[in-house]
Amino acid sequence: GAGVSQTPSNKVTEKGKYVELRCDPISGHTALYWYRQSLGQGPEFLIYFQGTGAADDSGLPNDRFFAVRPEGSVSTLKIQRTERGDSAVYLCASSLRVRRDTYNEQFFGPGTRLTVL
Amino acid sequence: QQQVKQSPQSLIVQKGGISIINCAYENTAFDYFPWYQQFPGKGPALLIAIRPDVSEKKEGRFTISFNKSAKQFSLHIMDSQPGDSATYFCAANRPREQGAQKLVFGQGTRLTINP
């Protein structure tokens, strides 16, 4: 079956511009996560959705970052007034509904490589 | 604050040898410890995982050893193959506050298996 897909695969923008990154989770997965992976580092948590609402956005670095998931499926990560320090690979992951008594594997997409010039 | 420390940063092993990657964590409330494998241009993929009430888990050539008292865990790859060449990340699942699963990743180890 289809895995997590992300578009675009690469995005080059200029400092100060606005960008949107899209994530299509695995069908039936109600939990969706965004991570950021800087060069040579492990992924860092940004935000988690359970359904349509952001259950935890504690990883968003500042108010230039925002994410939505209006219908509980596709999610868009939005970055305003981009800065060179935002350059990284943005990973999306999805999983079955989160339950307190079990751990559900997070399946990662290939990521979007964002370069801010 | 780096909560999961991984070493070494890079590792070269001969084909057929044993690859060993180590991780240490700080938060004793972590409740699940997965290892991810990442190839260039791809997202991380779950390789093997362990819970803190188990000291060892083996799946094929891959084994996790877990030392709860030392707050350390390691990945062993037996009979390493060139196809195992990738970047490996250890991770730990944060306590489920408000029902969230939040993974904290180590810095990664770039493994190269020489033929």
XYZ file of C-alpha atoms in Angstrom:
232
model
C 0.000 0.000 0.000
C 0.935 3.638 -0.308
C 3.136 5.096 2.375
C 3.373 8.646 3.662
C 3.938 11.064 0.808
C 5.312 14.591 0.985
C 5.372 17.362 -1.570
C 7.410 19.001 -2.840
C 10.488 16.838 -2.429
C 12.671 19.930 -2.695
C 11.876 23.579 -2.124
C 14.247 26.479 -2.655
C 13.088 29.891 -1.509
C 14.472 33.285 -0.649
C 14.788 34.726 2.810
C 11.568 36.398 3.872
C 9.286 34.338 1.623
C 6.345 32.153 2.682
C 6.342 28.380 2.066
C 3.881 25.537 2.441
C 4.874 21.904 2.785
C 2.301 19.157 2.287
C 1.954 15.731 3.897
C -0.387 12.898 2.855
C -0.517 10.302 5.643
C -1.227 6.613 5.295
C -4.940 6.013 4.821
C -6.603 5.280 8.137
C -3.878 6.834 10.266
C -5.421 9.395 12.568
C -2.188 10.567 14.192
C 0.166 12.811 12.219
C 3.529 14.280 13.213
C 5.933 16.820 11.797
C 9.661 16.670 12.513
C 12.593 18.779 11.363
C 15.943 17.200 10.552
C 18.943 19.466 10.279
C 22.062 18.282 8.469
C 23.851 15.591 10.446
C 21.241 15.525 13.203
C 18.356 13.357 14.254
C 14.766 14.452 13.634
C 13.324 16.945 16.114
C 9.638 16.941 17.001
C 7.605 19.938 15.854
C 3.883 19.198 16.174
C 1.428 16.326 16.587
C -2.164 16.037 15.361
C -4.758 13.587 16.575
C -7.499 14.018 14.014
C -8.008 17.635 13.017
C -6.638 19.314 16.113
C -3.062 19.986 17.101
C -2.731 17.975 20.310
C 0.833 19.121 20.941
C 2.639 21.982 19.190
C 5.368 22.404 21.772
C 8.139 21.753 19.239
C 7.324 24.636 16.903
C 10.317 26.979 17.217
C 8.383 30.269 16.989
C 5.191 31.838 15.687
C 6.454 31.867 12.092
C 5.658 28.152 12.006
C 2.087 26.903 11.770
C 0.467 23.645 10.715
C -3.082 22.659 9.849
C -4.988 19.475 9.200
C -8.520 20.697 8.416
C -10.134 17.382 7.441
C -8.078 15.042 9.586
C -6.048 13.663 6.687
C -3.687 15.882 4.669
C -1.602 18.316 6.668
C 0.212 21.478 5.617
C 3.172 22.972 7.445
C 3.377 26.710 6.843
C 6.443 28.851 7.410
C 6.214 32.634 7.223
C 9.105 35.053 6.686
C 11.567 32.232 6.129
C 15.088 32.544 7.491
C 18.292 30.804 6.428
C 18.217 28.870 9.697
C 14.962 27.229 8.612
C 16.873 25.227 5.982
C 16.415 21.544 6.836
C 14.546 18.411 5.821
C 10.980 18.488 7.110
C 9.672 15.008 7.811
C 6.087 13.948 8.247
C 5.039 10.735 9.988
C 1.706 9.080 10.655
C 0.453 6.321 12.920
C -2.704 4.630 14.067
C -4.655 6.380 16.780
C -2.530 6.997 19.844
C -3.546 5.002 22.912
C -2.042 5.200 26.348
C -1.514 1.445 26.691
C 0.234 0.728 23.404
C 2.868 2.253 21.180
C 1.912 2.639 17.521
C 4.746 2.732 15.018
C 5.302 6.048 13.300
C 5.770 5.688 9.543
C 7.869 8.439 8.008
C 7.626 10.070 4.612
C 10.710 10.875 2.488
C 10.722 14.484 3.627
C 10.833 17.885 1.972
C 14.276 19.453 1.714
C 13.843 23.191 2.294
C 16.656 25.542 1.320
C 16.375 29.216 2.225
C 18.822 31.389 0.293
C 18.711 19.831 26.232
C 19.924 16.704 24.468
C 18.081 13.847 26.137
C 19.409 10.968 24.026
C 23.125 10.767 23.288
C 24.345 8.467 20.530
C 27.831 7.233 19.659
C 29.837 6.873 17.558
C 28.996 9.489 14.928
C 30.434 7.258 12.208
C 31.456 3.633 12.055
C 33.238 1.522 9.460
C 32.944 -2.258 9.695
C 34.148 -5.017 7.431
C 31.596 -7.267 5.792
C 30.671 -10.097 8.124
C 31.702 -8.173 11.233
C 29.599 -6.919 14.149
C 28.411 -3.311 14.171
C 27.684 -1.807 17.593
C 25.987 1.545 18.184
C 25.378 2.914 21.667
C 22.846 5.291 23.168
C 22.336 6.802 26.597
C 19.269 8.610 27.887
C 18.445 10.863 30.803
C 14.693 10.756 31.333
C 13.780 7.645 33.302
C 10.153 8.084 32.281
C 10.883 7.138 28.649
C 8.787 4.049 27.945
C 9.769 2.773 24.486
C 13.086 2.692 22.644
C 13.065 2.226 18.856
C 15.935 2.163 16.395
C 15.461 3.694 12.962
C 17.404 3.104 9.752
C 17.652 5.896 7.192
C 18.997 5.704 3.645
C 19.955 8.868 1.726
C 16.902 10.695 0.426
C 14.508 8.534 2.414
C 12.663 8.945 5.664
C 13.642 6.933 8.749
C 12.186 3.412 8.907
C 11.643 1.438 12.092
C 14.194 -1.347 12.434
C 13.621 -2.820 15.889
C 12.311 -1.571 19.225
C 12.314 -2.524 22.912
C 10.440 -1.700 26.112
C 12.345 -0.938 29.343
C 11.120 -4.090 31.104
C 13.090 -6.280 28.660
C 16.901 -6.589 28.650
C 17.355 -7.899 25.137
C 15.412 -8.261 21.912
C 16.599 -10.026 18.791
C 15.171 -9.922 15.296
C 17.236 -11.704 12.698
C 20.701 -10.143 12.593
C 19.626 -7.175 14.733
C 19.711 -7.184 18.544
C 18.939 -4.470 21.087
C 20.597 -4.736 24.486
C 18.990 -2.622 27.207
C 20.486 -1.685 30.585
C 17.833 0.133 32.604
C 20.015 0.858 35.642
C 22.718 2.430 33.483
C 20.149 4.165 31.260
C 21.875 2.816 28.171
C 20.888 0.729 25.183
C 22.712 -0.491 22.128
C 22.121 -1.926 18.674
C 24.171 -4.882 17.481
C 24.187 -5.870 13.824
C 25.618 -9.333 13.336
C 27.189 -10.491 10.054
C 27.079 -6.908 8.758
C 26.407 -6.571 5.030
C 27.071 -3.746 2.543
C 23.297 -3.265 2.291
C 23.301 -2.301 5.977
C 25.243 0.856 5.121
C 22.941 3.657 6.255
C 22.438 6.153 9.072
C 21.021 4.682 12.273
C 19.106 6.633 14.900
C 18.179 5.547 18.366
C 15.115 7.160 19.869
C 13.104 7.248 23.038
C 9.411 7.820 23.493
C 8.558 10.618 25.910
C 5.931 9.985 28.575
C 2.464 10.187 27.176
C 1.350 13.521 28.452
C -2.057 14.290 27.007
C -1.908 11.101 24.953
C 0.919 12.189 22.673
C 3.660 9.931 21.415
C 6.753 12.109 21.123
C 10.009 10.593 19.928
C 13.348 12.062 20.987
C 16.118 11.045 18.592
C 19.846 10.635 19.008
C 22.242 12.437 16.673
C 22.675 9.453 14.360
C 25.483 7.074 13.363
C 26.631 6.784 9.780
C 27.478 3.121 9.280
C 29.605 1.954 6.348
C 30.123 -1.739 5.671
C 33.152 -2.392 3.501
C 32.871 -5.374 1.135
